[in-house]
XYZ file of C-alpha atoms in Angstrom:
737
model
C 161.554 13.968 27.142
C 165.048 12.715 27.948
C 166.465 9.803 25.968
C 166.270 7.429 28.901
C 162.710 8.296 29.941
C 159.787 6.101 28.870
C 156.873 7.779 27.061
C 154.132 9.194 29.272
C 150.680 7.638 29.454
C 149.301 10.639 27.571
C 151.855 10.123 24.777
C 150.935 6.438 24.508
C 147.212 7.214 24.361
C 147.633 9.962 21.770
C 149.771 7.685 19.604
C 147.055 5.027 19.801
C 144.365 7.506 18.745
C 146.522 8.544 15.763
C 146.905 4.920 14.675
C 143.212 4.120 15.067
C 141.588 7.259 13.650
C 139.758 5.404 10.893
C 138.167 2.985 13.377
C 137.241 5.768 15.800
C 135.617 7.981 13.190
C 132.714 8.204 10.791
C 132.954 9.800 7.372
C 131.105 12.958 6.344
C 129.695 13.422 2.870
C 132.752 15.422 1.798
C 135.097 12.602 2.925
C 136.335 14.267 6.111
C 136.243 12.447 9.438
C 134.413 13.052 12.692
C 134.609 11.007 15.881
C 131.810 8.515 16.568
C 131.920 9.610 20.178
C 134.194 12.145 21.774
C 134.308 13.309 25.393
C 135.139 16.902 26.219
C 138.916 17.093 25.946
C 140.919 19.393 28.194
C 142.080 22.218 25.933
C 145.766 21.340 26.324
C 145.111 17.707 25.406
C 143.202 18.754 22.270
C 146.239 20.820 21.227
C 148.500 17.849 21.885
C 146.326 15.538 19.780
C 146.501 17.869 16.786
C 150.257 18.278 17.160
C 150.740 14.521 17.479
C 148.680 13.880 14.350
C 150.939 16.269 12.453
C 154.091 14.660 13.854
C 152.873 11.154 13.029
C 152.099 12.174 9.452
C 148.374 11.380 9.688
C 147.101 14.959 9.566
C 145.518 15.780 6.205
C 142.340 17.189 4.679
C 140.452 14.066 5.716
C 141.588 13.703 9.319
C 141.679 17.390 10.290
C 137.902 17.215 10.008
C 137.692 15.953 13.597
C 138.462 19.534 14.735
C 135.679 21.257 12.782
C 133.594 21.605 15.930
C 134.781 23.145 19.194
C 132.096 21.376 21.224
C 134.467 18.660 22.455
C 137.857 19.615 20.997
C 138.786 23.219 21.755
C 142.060 24.410 20.251
C 144.198 27.217 21.531
C 147.855 26.557 20.658
C 147.785 24.936 17.227
C 150.692 23.185 15.511
C 150.102 21.682 12.058
C 153.728 21.926 10.994
C 154.672 20.033 7.809
C 151.168 18.572 7.362
C 149.544 18.307 3.920
C 146.522 20.602 4.051
C 144.461 22.514 1.526
C 143.233 26.027 2.232
C 139.597 24.913 2.499
C 140.287 22.064 4.934
C 142.413 24.388 7.089
C 139.700 27.069 7.099
C 136.900 24.697 8.086
C 138.952 23.202 10.930
C 140.414 26.423 12.395
C 137.588 28.958 12.127
C 135.547 27.684 15.136
C 138.472 28.023 17.544
C 139.822 30.923 19.557
C 143.512 30.561 18.764
C 146.332 32.194 20.646
C 149.155 30.449 18.808
C 149.430 28.993 15.312
C 152.355 27.135 13.772
C 151.622 26.306 10.127
C 155.254 26.290 9.002
C 156.265 24.018 6.132
C 152.655 23.007 5.455
C 152.281 21.625 1.942
C 149.153 20.939 -0.074
C 148.488 24.454 -1.324
C 148.036 26.448 1.895
C 149.475 29.979 1.567
C 150.083 32.912 3.887
C 147.080 34.660 2.304
C 144.878 31.650 3.020
C 145.897 31.639 6.684
C 145.335 35.369 7.103
C 141.925 35.119 5.406
C 140.898 32.267 7.700
C 142.036 34.127 10.811
C 140.327 37.331 9.702
C 136.984 35.514 9.478
C 137.063 34.808 13.224
C 137.002 38.044 15.195
C 138.004 36.430 18.498
C 140.870 34.620 16.844
C 142.053 37.736 15.037
C 141.971 39.790 18.222
C 143.633 37.205 20.481
C 146.321 35.579 18.322
C 149.719 36.222 19.885
C 152.099 33.908 18.050
C 152.144 33.105 14.313
C 154.644 30.915 12.460
C 154.161 30.660 8.683
C 157.738 29.863 7.732
C 158.362 28.251 4.316
C 154.844 29.010 2.977
C 154.056 30.704 -0.324
C 152.723 34.222 0.181
C 149.706 33.753 -2.115
C 147.568 36.312 -3.934
C 146.186 39.376 -2.201
C 148.465 39.162 0.817
C 148.991 42.585 2.407
C 147.051 44.294 -0.416
C 144.055 45.082 1.774
C 143.613 45.487 5.498
C 141.943 42.097 6.300
C 144.858 40.293 4.659
C 147.560 42.086 6.641
C 149.486 41.185 9.763
C 148.828 44.578 11.323
C 145.115 43.700 11.481
C 145.970 41.204 14.268
C 146.943 43.735 16.880
C 147.723 41.201 19.630
C 150.545 39.527 17.705
C 153.755 39.377 19.703
C 155.700 36.804 17.684
C 155.842 36.499 13.889
C 157.971 33.928 12.045
C 158.136 34.178 8.253
C 161.502 32.563 7.547
C 161.893 31.190 4.040
C 158.913 33.090 2.594
C 158.883 35.701 -0.158
C 158.289 38.499 2.325
C 159.376 41.856 0.886
C 159.962 45.317 2.312
C 156.266 46.264 2.226
C 155.393 43.184 4.262
C 158.097 43.964 6.807
C 156.758 47.502 7.137
C 153.254 46.136 7.780
C 154.517 43.770 10.496
C 156.683 46.340 12.243
C 153.727 48.600 13.088
C 152.266 45.886 15.321
C 152.027 47.588 18.719
C 153.171 44.581 20.783
C 155.697 42.913 18.441
C 158.444 41.267 20.501
C 159.926 38.545 18.296
C 160.443 38.539 14.514
C 162.054 35.999 12.194
C 162.618 37.227 8.619
C 165.460 34.823 7.779
C 165.939 33.898 4.101
C 163.286 36.344 2.876
C 163.409 38.927 0.077
C 163.739 41.884 2.442
C 166.259 44.463 1.189
C 165.979 47.155 3.868
C 165.725 46.772 7.669
C 164.726 50.383 8.282
C 161.088 49.447 9.188
C 162.490 47.813 12.341
C 162.774 51.300 13.810
C 158.972 51.352 14.087
C 159.074 48.549 16.673
C 162.341 49.358 18.416
C 160.548 50.025 21.684
C 159.072 46.505 21.898
C 161.326 44.249 19.787
C 163.311 41.791 21.911
C 164.225 39.073 19.397
C 165.323 39.417 15.761
C 166.369 36.595 13.444
C 167.821 37.847 10.172
C 169.744 34.763 9.051
C 170.795 34.523 5.409
C 169.258 37.761 4.123
C 170.663 37.411 0.612
C 168.813 40.405 -0.857
C 169.903 42.997 1.701
C 170.964 46.199 -0.066
C 171.322 48.667 2.802
C 174.348 50.922 3.001
C 176.719 49.939 5.801
C 176.126 53.121 7.783
C 172.346 52.751 7.578
C 172.471 49.113 8.730
C 174.650 50.027 11.708
C 172.315 52.879 12.598
C 169.220 50.649 12.577
C 170.858 47.894 14.637
C 172.275 50.408 17.096
C 168.777 51.734 17.779
C 167.432 48.290 18.745
C 168.506 48.666 22.351
C 165.901 46.295 23.760
C 167.134 43.261 21.824
C 167.873 40.198 23.926
C 168.262 37.767 21.032
C 169.934 38.673 17.744
C 170.703 36.339 14.821
C 172.809 37.801 12.012
C 174.281 34.475 10.904
C 175.224 34.102 7.243
C 174.138 37.687 6.648
C 174.937 38.483 3.005
C 176.397 41.976 2.909
C 177.367 43.997 -0.151
C 181.041 44.515 -0.989
C 181.117 47.858 0.788
C 179.858 46.171 3.924
C 183.028 44.271 4.732
C 183.819 44.821 8.385
C 180.256 45.502 9.532
C 180.373 42.682 12.077
C 183.650 43.929 13.462
C 182.285 47.471 13.810
C 179.127 46.105 15.405
C 180.949 44.026 17.993
C 183.480 46.729 18.821
C 180.916 49.538 19.200
C 180.795 50.511 22.906
C 177.472 50.049 24.672
C 175.659 48.427 21.766
C 172.978 45.846 22.621
C 173.090 46.344 26.406
C 170.308 43.793 27.073
C 171.628 41.070 24.750
C 171.833 37.511 26.085
C 172.035 35.615 22.781
C 174.004 36.436 19.626
C 174.430 34.330 16.487
C 177.097 35.319 13.964
C 177.713 31.871 12.464
C 179.136 31.982 8.950
C 180.777 35.384 9.403
C 184.405 34.639 8.584
C 185.705 37.955 9.908
C 184.874 36.913 13.488
C 187.905 36.103 15.662
C 188.365 34.663 19.149
C 189.682 37.976 20.491
C 186.806 39.945 18.974
C 184.161 37.665 20.514
C 185.896 37.356 23.875
C 186.038 41.137 24.219
C 182.339 41.459 23.302
C 181.255 38.728 25.715
C 183.335 39.967 28.633
C 181.463 43.252 28.448
C 178.156 41.389 28.640
C 178.349 38.878 31.505
C 174.686 37.905 31.096
C 175.240 36.368 27.657
C 174.229 32.690 27.619
C 174.548 31.788 23.925
C 176.755 32.611 20.976
C 176.648 31.070 17.491
C 180.095 30.637 15.946
C 179.670 27.787 13.463
C 181.766 28.406 10.356
C 183.639 31.381 11.820
C 186.818 29.664 12.961
C 186.296 31.098 16.448
C 185.271 29.276 19.600
C 188.306 27.049 20.126
C 189.924 28.963 22.990
C 189.542 27.990 26.646
C 187.229 30.976 27.142
C 184.563 29.187 25.083
C 185.259 25.562 25.928
C 185.607 26.028 29.706
C 182.726 28.462 30.340
C 179.875 26.265 31.617
C 177.387 29.160 31.633
C 177.859 29.933 27.945
C 176.342 27.703 25.270
C 178.223 27.777 21.989
C 177.065 26.565 18.600
C 180.395 25.866 16.982
C 182.784 23.154 15.869
C 185.403 22.884 18.617
C 183.897 19.824 20.345
C 180.861 17.541 20.413
C 179.059 19.865 22.803
C 179.362 22.843 20.451
C 178.327 20.801 17.413
C 175.350 19.378 19.332
C 174.245 22.901 20.163
C 174.482 23.769 16.470
C 172.325 20.767 15.535
C 169.798 21.789 18.160
C 169.653 25.458 17.140
C 169.839 25.108 13.373
C 167.421 22.232 12.786
C 165.591 24.261 10.091
C 168.740 25.441 8.291
C 170.083 22.979 5.769
C 173.467 24.600 5.172
C 174.206 24.891 8.894
C 173.022 21.351 9.626
C 175.301 19.941 6.927
C 178.282 21.864 8.214
C 177.622 20.735 11.795
C 177.229 17.094 10.740
C 180.517 17.141 8.849
C 182.305 18.340 11.975
C 180.428 15.820 14.114
C 181.593 13.020 11.834
C 185.206 14.049 12.438
C 184.663 14.260 16.198
C 182.978 10.856 16.602
C 185.324 8.522 14.737
C 186.737 7.022 17.953
C 183.919 7.231 20.479
C 184.317 5.019 23.537
C 180.892 5.620 25.092
C 177.307 5.939 23.917
C 175.975 9.401 23.066
C 172.162 9.015 22.900
C 171.490 12.758 23.058
C 173.712 13.310 20.034
C 172.100 10.466 18.059
C 168.707 11.993 18.782
C 169.864 15.295 17.282
C 171.275 13.555 14.206
C 168.028 11.677 13.527
C 166.105 14.920 13.942
C 168.364 16.490 11.313
C 167.658 13.544 8.999
C 163.909 13.921 9.530
C 163.913 17.662 8.818
C 166.086 17.320 5.700
C 164.915 14.069 4.096
C 165.379 15.369 0.537
C 168.821 16.902 1.063
C 171.505 14.538 -0.230
C 174.484 16.266 1.358
C 172.749 16.353 4.758
C 171.801 12.677 4.518
C 175.318 11.592 3.498
C 176.878 13.433 6.439
C 174.163 12.283 8.854
C 174.385 8.605 7.911
C 178.142 8.718 8.495
C 177.464 10.126 11.969
C 174.897 7.404 12.696
C 177.515 4.779 11.905
C 180.042 6.412 14.237
C 177.486 6.750 17.024
C 176.222 3.141 16.807
C 179.321 1.163 15.823
C 181.229 -1.189 18.101
C 179.607 -1.300 21.552
C 178.064 2.181 21.353
C 174.688 0.814 20.272
C 174.447 -1.198 23.499
C 174.062 2.000 25.495
C 171.329 3.463 23.298
C 167.598 3.337 24.099
C 165.814 0.899 21.791
C 163.266 3.485 20.623
C 166.102 5.791 19.584
C 167.834 3.048 17.572
C 164.501 2.164 15.966
C 164.124 5.788 14.918
C 167.657 5.787 13.503
C 166.992 2.613 11.487
C 163.801 4.165 10.119
C 165.687 7.216 8.847
C 168.494 5.080 7.412
C 165.977 3.075 5.378
C 164.259 6.292 4.300
C 167.586 7.673 3.088
C 168.274 4.463 1.140
C 164.860 4.725 -0.482
C 165.196 8.412 -1.379
C 168.695 8.114 -2.870
C 169.006 4.618 -4.371
C 171.857 5.540 -6.731
C 174.100 7.371 -4.273
C 176.873 4.912 -3.492
C 178.432 6.747 -0.534
C 175.088 7.160 1.209
C 174.178 3.515 0.607
C 177.570 2.483 1.969
C 177.058 4.547 5.128
C 173.591 3.078 5.674
C 174.724 -0.510 5.133
C 177.668 -0.041 7.493
C 175.259 1.146 10.184
C 172.637 -1.512 9.517
C 175.121 -4.401 9.397
C 175.128 -4.350 13.170
C 174.113 -7.734 14.503
C 172.990 -6.355 17.860
C 170.703 -3.773 16.215
C 169.224 -6.264 13.753
C 168.579 -8.778 16.536
C 167.160 -6.418 19.151
C 165.669 -3.334 17.495
C 162.092 -3.696 16.177
C 161.537 -2.290 12.688
C 159.902 -3.241 9.397
C 162.185 -6.085 8.308
C 160.361 -6.524 5.025
C 161.008 -2.882 4.197
C 164.653 -3.326 5.168
C 164.998 -6.430 3.033
C 163.437 -4.636 0.074
C 165.897 -1.760 0.408
C 168.818 -4.163 0.493
C 167.655 -6.205 -2.481
C 166.889 -3.060 -4.491
C 170.415 -1.844 -3.814
C 171.888 -5.193 -4.801
C 170.094 -4.905 -8.124
C 172.160 -1.841 -9.104
C 175.341 -2.368 -7.081
C 178.584 -3.515 -8.700
C 180.903 -2.883 -5.767
C 181.945 -6.243 -4.209
C 182.349 -4.748 -0.727
C 178.882 -3.204 -0.798
C 177.427 -6.432 -2.138
C 179.015 -8.309 0.744
C 177.586 -5.881 3.329
C 174.134 -5.920 1.735
C 173.950 -9.706 1.614
C 175.313 -9.908 5.168
C 172.569 -7.579 6.379
C 169.935 -9.611 4.554
C 171.385 -12.757 6.116
C 171.107 -11.310 9.611
C 167.546 -10.138 8.891
C 166.416 -13.680 8.155
C 168.717 -15.295 10.707
C 167.041 -13.692 13.727
C 164.322 -16.329 13.623
C 161.500 -14.290 12.053
C 158.025 -15.723 12.313
C 156.679 -17.922 9.543
C 154.472 -15.006 8.469
C 157.488 -12.676 8.208
C 159.466 -15.260 6.251
C 156.505 -15.799 3.926
C 156.298 -12.058 3.318
C 160.005 -11.918 2.474
C 159.878 -14.985 0.256
C 156.716 -13.907 -1.547
C 158.663 -11.444 -3.683
C 160.094 -13.250 -6.702
C 162.623 -10.497 -7.389
C 164.253 -11.106 -4.000
C 164.821 -14.784 -4.767
C 165.932 -13.963 -8.306
C 168.405 -11.329 -7.136
C 169.986 -13.653 -4.573
C 170.261 -16.435 -7.139
C 171.985 -13.944 -9.418
C 174.618 -13.273 -6.767
C 175.143 -17.014 -6.265
C 175.428 -17.508 -10.041
C 177.991 -14.707 -10.326
C 180.155 -16.091 -7.547
C 179.857 -19.676 -8.779
C 180.835 -18.746 -12.343
C 184.128 -17.432 -10.977
C 184.628 -20.346 -8.593
C 184.677 -17.955 -5.635
C 184.008 -19.089 -2.072
C 183.525 -16.011 0.088
C 181.234 -14.513 2.706
C 178.902 -13.090 0.044
C 178.282 -16.538 -1.452
C 177.779 -18.140 1.955
C 175.408 -15.395 3.112
C 173.381 -15.542 -0.109
C 172.992 -19.323 0.147
C 171.986 -19.071 3.802
C 169.403 -16.392 3.028
C 167.839 -18.472 0.259
C 167.721 -21.443 2.596
C 165.931 -19.399 5.257
C 163.492 -17.834 2.787
C 162.281 -21.239 1.598
C 161.820 -22.590 5.126
C 158.118 -23.500 5.354
C 157.452 -21.009 2.545
C 156.064 -22.790 -0.549
C 155.855 -19.490 -2.450
C 159.605 -18.913 -2.143
C 160.247 -22.518 -3.168
C 158.120 -22.019 -6.292
C 160.079 -18.844 -7.097
C 163.297 -20.839 -6.688
C 162.191 -23.422 -9.272
C 160.799 -20.801 -11.656
C 164.059 -18.823 -11.541
C 166.007 -21.953 -12.575
C 167.493 -22.321 -9.121
C 167.464 -26.129 -9.278
C 169.800 -26.244 -12.273
C 172.145 -23.788 -10.571
C 172.148 -25.752 -7.315
C 172.956 -29.012 -9.071
C 175.993 -27.270 -10.546
C 176.948 -26.026 -7.084
C 176.859 -29.571 -5.700
C 179.428 -30.595 -8.305
C 181.570 -27.458 -8.139
C 181.781 -27.249 -4.354
C 181.729 -30.949 -3.442
C 184.567 -30.391 -0.932
C 182.961 -27.359 0.771
C 180.835 -28.722 3.623
C 179.096 -25.445 4.471
C 178.171 -24.840 0.821
C 176.858 -28.401 0.480
C 174.851 -28.018 3.676
C 173.186 -24.770 2.517
C 172.410 -26.183 -0.927
C 170.954 -29.428 0.416
C 169.084 -27.609 3.174
C 167.239 -25.500 0.607
C 166.510 -28.521 -1.600
C 165.126 -30.216 1.504
C 162.710 -27.258 1.881
C 161.704 -27.565 -1.775
C 161.127 -31.309 -1.338
C 158.637 -30.539 1.443
C 156.369 -28.855 -1.137
C 154.290 -31.683 -2.617
C 153.658 -30.149 -6.046
C 157.371 -29.422 -6.561
C 158.600 -32.957 -5.932
C 158.290 -33.919 -9.595
C 160.834 -31.180 -10.393
C 163.324 -33.015 -8.162
C 162.808 -36.398 -9.859
C 166.219 -36.405 -11.504
C 168.250 -39.608 -11.568
C 171.649 -37.867 -11.504
C 170.574 -35.850 -8.475
C 169.390 -39.002 -6.696
C 172.636 -40.823 -7.471
C 174.601 -37.937 -5.998
C 172.429 -37.851 -2.870
C 172.912 -41.599 -2.409
C 176.690 -41.138 -2.559
C 176.478 -38.687 0.315
C 174.466 -40.908 2.683
C 177.427 -43.003 3.815
C 180.320 -41.398 1.947
C 183.724 -41.423 3.625
C 184.517 -38.089 5.228
C 181.060 -36.633 4.541
C 179.820 -34.421 7.392
C 176.769 -35.681 9.288
C 174.845 -32.501 8.417
C 175.354 -33.140 4.694
C 174.231 -36.768 5.087
C 171.206 -35.661 7.076
C 169.910 -33.179 4.480
C 170.630 -35.552 1.602
C 168.570 -38.166 3.419
C 165.803 -35.640 4.038
C 165.424 -34.841 0.346
C 165.204 -38.534 -0.502
C 162.759 -39.222 2.332
C 160.347 -36.520 1.163
C 160.499 -37.731 -2.428
C 160.003 -41.350 -1.382
C 156.983 -40.369 0.731
C 154.967 -39.569 -2.404
C 154.484 -43.305 -3.013
C 155.105 -45.541 -5.995
C 152.287 -44.005 -8.049
C 153.987 -40.605 -8.088
C 157.525 -41.944 -8.498
C 158.601 -41.068 -12.049
C 161.977 -42.827 -11.977
C 162.705 -46.558 -12.170
C 160.928 -48.472 -9.350
C 163.919 -50.764 -8.789
C 165.982 -47.654 -8.260
C 163.428 -46.566 -5.651
C 163.880 -49.862 -3.771
C 167.653 -49.374 -3.793
C 167.258 -45.898 -2.320
C 164.924 -47.198 0.404
C 167.433 -49.853 1.486
C 170.464 -47.575 1.386
C 168.682 -44.795 3.273
C 167.697 -47.185 6.060
C 171.140 -48.705 6.436
C 172.866 -45.305 6.276
C 170.715 -43.778 9.032
C 171.645 -46.607 11.377
C 175.307 -45.521 11.070
C 174.681 -41.863 11.895
C 175.883 -40.552 15.253
C 174.444 -37.562 17.069
C 176.672 -34.478 16.610
C 177.888 -32.700 19.747
C 176.797 -29.249 18.540
C 173.359 -28.151 17.366
C 173.109 -29.039 13.680
C 169.669 -27.775 12.704
C 166.687 -25.913 14.136
C 163.004 -25.882 13.247
C 160.099 -23.484 13.645
C 157.681 -26.409 13.517
C 157.545 -30.190 13.148
C 154.627 -30.015 10.711
C 156.666 -31.095 7.644
C 157.643 -34.305 9.537
C 154.199 -35.550 10.532
C 153.221 -36.907 7.071
C 156.527 -38.830 7.023
C 155.696 -40.499 10.356
C 152.387 -41.897 9.127
C 152.021 -45.653 9.453
C 151.561 -45.995 5.691
C 155.007 -44.602 4.905
C 158.005 -46.822 4.068
C 160.222 -47.660 7.017
C 163.152 -45.632 5.645
C 160.990 -42.517 5.430
C 159.705 -42.979 8.984
C 163.225 -43.666 10.220
C 164.640 -40.420 8.808
C 161.800 -38.338 10.261
C 162.059 -40.050 13.667
C 165.850 -39.579 13.702
C 165.395 -35.864 12.903
C 162.812 -35.255 15.633
C 164.809 -37.280 18.153
C 167.957 -35.292 17.325
C 166.548 -31.837 18.066
C 164.534 -33.034 21.084
C 167.660 -34.570 22.568
C 169.683 -31.391 22.000
C 167.030 -28.913 23.162
C 164.315 -30.746 25.040
C 162.749 -27.687 26.680
C 161.978 -26.106 23.293
C 161.094 -29.046 21.091
C 159.253 -31.229 23.599
C 156.812 -28.376 24.169
C 156.497 -27.776 20.414
C 155.774 -31.456 19.839
C 153.092 -31.444 22.524
C 151.393 -28.233 21.341
C 151.235 -29.364 17.703
C 149.822 -32.782 18.543
C 152.959 -34.458 17.277
C 153.440 -36.495 20.443
C 150.205 -38.375 19.728
C 151.449 -39.179 16.213
C 154.705 -40.568 17.616
C 152.823 -42.654 20.177
C 150.587 -44.096 17.453
C 153.735 -45.093 15.592
C 154.974 -46.973 18.658
C 151.771 -48.973 19.057
C 151.243 -49.755 15.384
C 151.986 -53.467 14.703
C 153.786 -52.792 11.401
C 156.266 -50.282 12.813
C 159.874 -51.400 12.365
C 161.900 -51.913 15.559
C 164.466 -49.304 14.476
C 161.718 -46.715 14.098
C 159.998 -47.782 17.312
C 163.205 -47.354 19.342
C 163.599 -43.761 18.137
C 159.908 -43.028 18.693
C 160.115 -44.354 22.246
C 163.163 -42.160 22.793
C 161.228 -39.102 21.621
C 158.346 -39.852 23.977
C 160.760 -40.475 26.838
C 162.520 -37.136 26.311
C 159.202 -35.297 26.043
C 157.686 -36.866 29.161
C 160.873 -36.376 31.169
C 160.915 -32.691 30.261
C 157.279 -32.297 31.310
C 157.994 -33.939 34.657
C 160.798 -31.511 35.549
C 159.675 -29.838 38.812
C 159.375 -26.074 38.949
C 161.788 -24.737 41.550
C 159.893 -23.083 44.346
C 160.985 -19.727 45.664
C 160.496 -19.143 49.397
C 160.360 -15.685 50.877
C 162.459 -15.449 54.013
C 161.141 -12.875 56.497
C 163.602 -10.207 57.582
């Protein structure tokens, strides 16, 4: 599927089945699953379902049970790559099926090559019809190749065998090479020491991958003789071939030998330093049908012959196209992937257009090498280059979501690697991505906070807090905010950053971001507010009010959070501090005090006053003074030109508008609701109507004890709301052509 194509209906349906397996299935006595009801699947669709389950990470001993019967799900071309399966679960699921292809590469959970061969041998039809077998990166297991049933040669229809990364030895290679129809063989990174058995299949062999054969001990002349006899080869991979000291120059002799490999269309010699541009050009000119050459790590491939030939694909390092080809071809080879990513990082530092195809290859490299630190460091640097500036705007959302997922995975796997964390934070601190790309924000926030807990670098702290700020500034739902604020360590860590900055008297972006995040976390989230009090946040914030009394934005963030705390009824006693109240009173009508600071100071007092005299723990005369000053101060406030505050809901205001509340409390709440309705009527008038708040305001208007100042604001709110509802919807008329 191309990067700009939407998923097919079949892909969407298969993904849904993978997500809902538990609901669609019943459980057998042994814990495995079977479908409640299953129609007869087309064979190709059954294969696709199994492959998709493996790709989605939901294929295991429990879920593979749905394939134990071939009555409705008939498998033919099986891919269980990288799944976690035991030998018994694999045997029970595969034995009923007549397989033609099997890819069990990288399967973990105990499955071995011997287990696979034993399972296949138990099914005569499967054994006689299997044509393609990929068991790369599996353990060989006991008994493999010792007796005839556990040998590859027993499956006479095999045409393709991949055993890369296994402990295959010379005896195993000899067994494979007597297969009568063998066409393709991959013995890369095995323990093979001698390639002589290849002569037994020289008449049929068309593809040979012998990458990174570190144990090869053949004499140079013998190796050249064997390779020279493989005249039918169309694809040959000798990349990173480890030759003995007397083998220096083998590649040169091979490439310069007249008439060798007459049918070859693909040659990979990556990692062979003796290769030169002239050597390869001469070889390729004598074979005009060649369509691929691997030159990564050779130093060749930079001449016009390679960069201008549109019919020849090159896996190299000369340009983005060559590096992309390397990423595509070497997705299973860690050393090659790392080398390609390093070159890609150098080539993408100044991109001026989006490269979605390249980003897709990079994320695939990250997925296939999740535990490789050097691959992840290089890959995360490439992700930053490919998504920085305006490049992310041209990327498909699903591709960016995939990239974010792998960045967070890398942060989780390598929490102490500073360079990797820096790369990830640089990529994630992208406002457009954080605003528009769907991903698990709670997971992202946890990664950031975990990193902050061990990070001493001020620049990284700033980026981490900035990312966290953006995460909570994109207007998450109340449920998402509650989830973020429910973790005490998040609140504690952010307070620690504020404390550190405040102790040094620093006013910087890190402090501002941290304060803003704490403010957002406590918005309609009582749990976060409780964490704030328990972590001694109130004492710290009172110090901030004194230390930063001239910093309007700091004061606003501090008072905004305290306003959220004051909304929580059982925390109001913690705020009953006379010094705090005196300070808040000084802000209500202080000279030069910003309207936003006055507003939040008034909000804290209004919430505390709303508890009534019985719950007021300070002097009652002092309470009367506050009531009078709050009322008179609000009457002097003017509406700011720019939006000052926003709300997810008006629910915290409704108790303050009750007829039993003091006039000052009602006045502050009415002024607040009137302010946001006046500035954004289309949003807040609808919110007021849906929550039933408009009825509460109307009751306030008609109540005989309502003060005229409150009534005027309430009438204004109703007027704005009703005017917005009366706005006519513009009709669209179709004009005939």
